[in-house]
Every structure is written in structure tokens, then in C-alpha cells.
mmCIF file of C-alpha atoms in Angstrom:
data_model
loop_
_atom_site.group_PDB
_atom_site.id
_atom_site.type_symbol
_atom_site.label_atom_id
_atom_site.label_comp_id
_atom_site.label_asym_id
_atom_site.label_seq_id
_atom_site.Cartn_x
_atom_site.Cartn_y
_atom_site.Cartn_z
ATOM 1 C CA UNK A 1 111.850 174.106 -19.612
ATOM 2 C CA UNK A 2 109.184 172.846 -22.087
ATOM 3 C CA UNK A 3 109.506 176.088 -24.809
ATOM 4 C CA UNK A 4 112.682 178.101 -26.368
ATOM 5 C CA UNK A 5 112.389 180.976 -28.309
ATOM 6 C CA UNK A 6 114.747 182.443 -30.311
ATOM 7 C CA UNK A 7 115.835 184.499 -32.974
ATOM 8 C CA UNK A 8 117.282 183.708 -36.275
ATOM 9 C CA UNK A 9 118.909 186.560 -37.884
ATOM 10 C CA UNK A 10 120.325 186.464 -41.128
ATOM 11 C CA UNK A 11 118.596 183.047 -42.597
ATOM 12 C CA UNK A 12 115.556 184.001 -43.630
ATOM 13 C CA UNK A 13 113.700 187.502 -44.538
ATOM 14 C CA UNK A 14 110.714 187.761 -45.265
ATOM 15 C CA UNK A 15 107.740 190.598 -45.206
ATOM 16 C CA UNK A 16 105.102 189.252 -42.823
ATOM 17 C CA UNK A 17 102.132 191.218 -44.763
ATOM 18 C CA UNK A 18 102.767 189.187 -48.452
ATOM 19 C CA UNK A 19 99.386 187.503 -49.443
ATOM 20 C CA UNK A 20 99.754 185.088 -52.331
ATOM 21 C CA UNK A 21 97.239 183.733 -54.745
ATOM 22 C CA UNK A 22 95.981 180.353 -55.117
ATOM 23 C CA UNK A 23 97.876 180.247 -58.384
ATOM 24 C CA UNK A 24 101.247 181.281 -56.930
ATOM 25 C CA UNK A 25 100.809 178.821 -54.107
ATOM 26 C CA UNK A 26 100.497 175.872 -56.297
ATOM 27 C CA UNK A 27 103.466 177.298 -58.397
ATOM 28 C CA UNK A 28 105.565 177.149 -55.034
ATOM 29 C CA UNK A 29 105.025 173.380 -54.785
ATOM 30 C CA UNK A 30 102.553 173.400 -51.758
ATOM 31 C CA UNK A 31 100.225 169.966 -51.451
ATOM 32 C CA UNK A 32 97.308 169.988 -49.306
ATOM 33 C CA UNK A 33 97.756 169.420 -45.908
ATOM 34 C CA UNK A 34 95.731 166.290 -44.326
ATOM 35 C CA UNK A 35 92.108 167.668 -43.265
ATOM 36 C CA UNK A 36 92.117 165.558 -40.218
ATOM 37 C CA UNK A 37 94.665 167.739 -38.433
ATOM 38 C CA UNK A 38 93.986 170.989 -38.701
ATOM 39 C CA UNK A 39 91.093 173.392 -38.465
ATOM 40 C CA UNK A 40 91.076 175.533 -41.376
ATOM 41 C CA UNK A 41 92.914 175.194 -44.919
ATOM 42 C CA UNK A 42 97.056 174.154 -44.128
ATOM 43 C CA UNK A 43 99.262 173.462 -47.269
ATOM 44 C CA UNK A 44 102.457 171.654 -47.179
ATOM 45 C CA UNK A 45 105.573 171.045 -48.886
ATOM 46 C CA UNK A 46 107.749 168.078 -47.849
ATOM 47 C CA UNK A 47 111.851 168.637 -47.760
ATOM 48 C CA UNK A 48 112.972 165.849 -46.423
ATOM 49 C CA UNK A 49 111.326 162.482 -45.165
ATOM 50 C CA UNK A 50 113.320 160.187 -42.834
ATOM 51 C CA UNK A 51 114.504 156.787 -44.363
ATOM 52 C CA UNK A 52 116.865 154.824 -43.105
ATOM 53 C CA UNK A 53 119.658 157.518 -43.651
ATOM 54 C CA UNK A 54 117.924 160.418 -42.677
ATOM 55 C CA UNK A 55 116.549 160.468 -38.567
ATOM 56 C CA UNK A 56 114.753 163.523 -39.623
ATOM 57 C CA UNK A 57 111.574 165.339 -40.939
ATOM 58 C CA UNK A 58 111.988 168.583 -43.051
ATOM 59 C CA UNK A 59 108.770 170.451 -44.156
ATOM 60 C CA UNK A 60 107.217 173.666 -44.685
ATOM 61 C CA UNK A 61 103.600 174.266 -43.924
ATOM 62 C CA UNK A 62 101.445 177.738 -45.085
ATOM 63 C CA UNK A 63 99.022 177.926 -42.571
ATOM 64 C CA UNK A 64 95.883 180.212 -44.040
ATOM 65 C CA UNK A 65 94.396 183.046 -41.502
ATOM 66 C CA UNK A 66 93.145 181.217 -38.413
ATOM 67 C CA UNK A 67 94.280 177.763 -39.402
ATOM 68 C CA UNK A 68 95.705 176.241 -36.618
ATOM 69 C CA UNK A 69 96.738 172.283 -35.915
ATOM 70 C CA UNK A 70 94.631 169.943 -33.126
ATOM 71 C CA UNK A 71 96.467 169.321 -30.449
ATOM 72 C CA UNK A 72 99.585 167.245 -30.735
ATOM 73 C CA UNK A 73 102.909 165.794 -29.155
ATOM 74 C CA UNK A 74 106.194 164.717 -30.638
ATOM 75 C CA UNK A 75 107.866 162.032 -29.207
ATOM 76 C CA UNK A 76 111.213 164.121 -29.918
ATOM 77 C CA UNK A 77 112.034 167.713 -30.563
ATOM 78 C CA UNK A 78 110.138 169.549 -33.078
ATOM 79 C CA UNK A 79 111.723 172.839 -33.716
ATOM 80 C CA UNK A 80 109.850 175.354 -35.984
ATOM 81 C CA UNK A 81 111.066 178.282 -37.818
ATOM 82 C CA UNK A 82 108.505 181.268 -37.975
ATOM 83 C CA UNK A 83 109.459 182.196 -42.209
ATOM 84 C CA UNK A 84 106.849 184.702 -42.488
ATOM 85 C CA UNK A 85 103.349 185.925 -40.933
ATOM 86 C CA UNK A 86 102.052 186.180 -36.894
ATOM 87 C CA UNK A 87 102.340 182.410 -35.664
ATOM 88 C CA UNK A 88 100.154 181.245 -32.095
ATOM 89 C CA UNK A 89 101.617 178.642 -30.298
ATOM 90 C CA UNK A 90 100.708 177.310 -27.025
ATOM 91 C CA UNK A 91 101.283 174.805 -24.754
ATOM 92 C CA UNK A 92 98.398 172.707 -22.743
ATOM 93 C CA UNK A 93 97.847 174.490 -19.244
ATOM 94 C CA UNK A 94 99.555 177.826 -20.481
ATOM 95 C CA UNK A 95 98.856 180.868 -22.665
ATOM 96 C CA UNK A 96 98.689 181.530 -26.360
ATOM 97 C CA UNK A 97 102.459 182.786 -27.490
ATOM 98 C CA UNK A 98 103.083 185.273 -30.523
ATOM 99 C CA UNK A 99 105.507 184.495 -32.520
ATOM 100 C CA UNK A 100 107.044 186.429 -35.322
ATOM 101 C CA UNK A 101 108.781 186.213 -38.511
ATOM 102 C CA UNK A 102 112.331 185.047 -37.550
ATOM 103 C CA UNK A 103 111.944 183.590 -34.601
ATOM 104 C CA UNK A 104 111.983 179.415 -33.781
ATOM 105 C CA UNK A 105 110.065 177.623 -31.030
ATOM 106 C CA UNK A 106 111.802 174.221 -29.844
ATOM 107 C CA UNK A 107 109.310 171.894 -28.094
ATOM 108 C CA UNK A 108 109.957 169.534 -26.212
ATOM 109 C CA UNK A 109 109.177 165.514 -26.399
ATOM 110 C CA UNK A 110 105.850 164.971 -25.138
ATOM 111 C CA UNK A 111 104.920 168.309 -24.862
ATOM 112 C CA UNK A 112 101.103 168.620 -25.796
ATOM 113 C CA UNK A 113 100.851 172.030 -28.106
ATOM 114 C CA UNK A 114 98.889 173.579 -31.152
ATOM 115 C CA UNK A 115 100.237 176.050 -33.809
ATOM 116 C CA UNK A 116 98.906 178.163 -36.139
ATOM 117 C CA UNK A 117 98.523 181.427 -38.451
ATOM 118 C CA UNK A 118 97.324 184.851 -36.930
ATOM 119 C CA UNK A 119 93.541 186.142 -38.001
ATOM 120 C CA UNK A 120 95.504 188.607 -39.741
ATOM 121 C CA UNK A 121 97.102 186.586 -42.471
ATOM 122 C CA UNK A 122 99.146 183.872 -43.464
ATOM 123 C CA UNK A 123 101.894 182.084 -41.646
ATOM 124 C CA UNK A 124 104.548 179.858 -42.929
ATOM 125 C CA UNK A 125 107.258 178.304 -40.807
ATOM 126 C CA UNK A 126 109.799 175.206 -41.293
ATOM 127 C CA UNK A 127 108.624 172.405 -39.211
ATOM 128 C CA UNK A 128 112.099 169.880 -38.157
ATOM 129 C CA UNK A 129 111.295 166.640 -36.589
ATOM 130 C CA UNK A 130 114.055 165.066 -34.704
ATOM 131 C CA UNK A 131 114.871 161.340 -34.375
ATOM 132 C CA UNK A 132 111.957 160.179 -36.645
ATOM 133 C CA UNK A 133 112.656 156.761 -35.504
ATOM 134 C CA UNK A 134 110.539 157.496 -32.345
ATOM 135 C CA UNK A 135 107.536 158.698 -33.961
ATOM 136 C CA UNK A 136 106.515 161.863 -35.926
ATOM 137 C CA UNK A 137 103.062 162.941 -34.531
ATOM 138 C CA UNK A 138 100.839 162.016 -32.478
ATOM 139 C CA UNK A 139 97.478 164.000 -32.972
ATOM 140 C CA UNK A 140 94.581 164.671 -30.802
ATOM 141 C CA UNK A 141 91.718 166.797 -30.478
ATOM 142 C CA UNK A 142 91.330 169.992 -32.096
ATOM 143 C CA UNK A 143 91.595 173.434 -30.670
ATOM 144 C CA UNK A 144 88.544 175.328 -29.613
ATOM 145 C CA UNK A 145 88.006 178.580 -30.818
ATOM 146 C CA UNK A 146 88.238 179.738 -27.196
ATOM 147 C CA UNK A 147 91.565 178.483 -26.769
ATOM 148 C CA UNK A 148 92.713 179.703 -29.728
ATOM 149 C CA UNK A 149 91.519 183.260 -28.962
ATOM 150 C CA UNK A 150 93.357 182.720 -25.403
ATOM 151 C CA UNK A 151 90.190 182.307 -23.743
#
């Protein structure tokens, strides 16, 4: 099985209808997110980058309404957390997925998938990226607005 859901209880809470200003954003220590993979406006805040004693990505991404990633695999697990906000994930060859505040997907190596924020607001989640010695990313195309409307 390609896809686990689950559901984290007593880590994080968080209201999924908070909207923040530009100002507090910046405040929270969000960058930018690269342009080149995403559609929309992504920002990010690195935790942890591997080095030679950490095998491991750590990073939180605020994904703007509608902002979604171009299709991508991992050459090991990525496991997100769903913080706060409606998050669409799907899978190439199946349909768009809901997930909610409190909830994790783990994908699987080499699984082709997109992720992203609702229409309806923002959508933050932990991103963990496992043995970072075999890659981090490898990006592709982006997501039609068909596919991410589950069309």
C-alpha cells in the first residue's frame, strides 16, 4: 500500500479557519518557497537539513488557498503532518484525498503525488524526509487545474 493515513491526537491543535497576515507570516520565520515547484504562493520554514549526522529533512511549508506542488516523488518516505487548514493530496492514477488538521499521510518511495491547500484557506503541514542520503525530491510537471479539482 502506496498511502497511510492517520491521526495524531494530542501533538498538535490547531483551528483550521486562522488566516494570518503577511506581517505575521514573516514574523513566524517563513522564507519563500522556490517558484519552480509549486503553482501558487508556498512559504517555508526549514527545521532541520540533513548533514552528515542527520539522514533527515524537517520543514514546514504554508501553502496559500489553491497552492499546490507539481508533481513529485521521493526516493524514501516522506511523511507529512496536516498542522492546520483542508490539505489535497493525491496520488498519479487515483483520486484527490482530503485531509484534515491532525492527520499525516506517509508516501511511499517512488510514489508520484501532489499536495496542496484547500480553495478555502490556508494549509500548513510538517513535511519529514527520510534517508536524505537517497535524494530529497525529484520534481516534475505541475498539476492541472483539472486534476486538482478531481477532474
Amino acid at each position: 500500500m502506496a498511502l497511510s493515513i492517520g491521526k495524531v491526537i494530542g501533538i498538535f491543535l490547531f483551528q483550521s479557519d486562522i488566516m494570518y497576515t503577511e506581517k505575521e507570516i514573516t514574523e513566524m520565520g517563513y522564507q519563500p518557497a522556490p517558484e519552480n515547484y509549486f503553482t501558487g504562493q508556498a512559504l517555508l520554514k526549514t527545521y532541520v537539513n540533513p548533514d552528515e549526522k542527520t539522514n533527515a529533512y524537517i520543514g514546514e511549508v504554508l501553502f496559500k488557498p489553491k497552492t499546490r506542488t507539481k508533481w513529485h516523488t521521493h526516493a524514501s518516505n516522506q511523511i507529512l503532518l496536516v498542522r492546520e487548514g483542508g490539505c489535497y493530496y493525491q496520488e498519479e492514477g487515483k483520486p484527490v484525498q482530503k485531509i484534515k488538521a491532525g492527520d499525516f499521510v506517509n508516501i511511499m518511495p517512488e510514489v508520484k503525488h501532489w499536495h496542496g491547500a484547500s480553495p478555502d484557506g490556508i494549509m500548513i503541514h510538517t513535511a519529514i524526509g527520510l534517508n536524505a542520503e537517497k535524494g530529497l525530491v525529484n520534481w516534475m510537471e505541475p498539476v492541472s487545474d483539472e486534476a486538482y479539482n478531481g477532474k
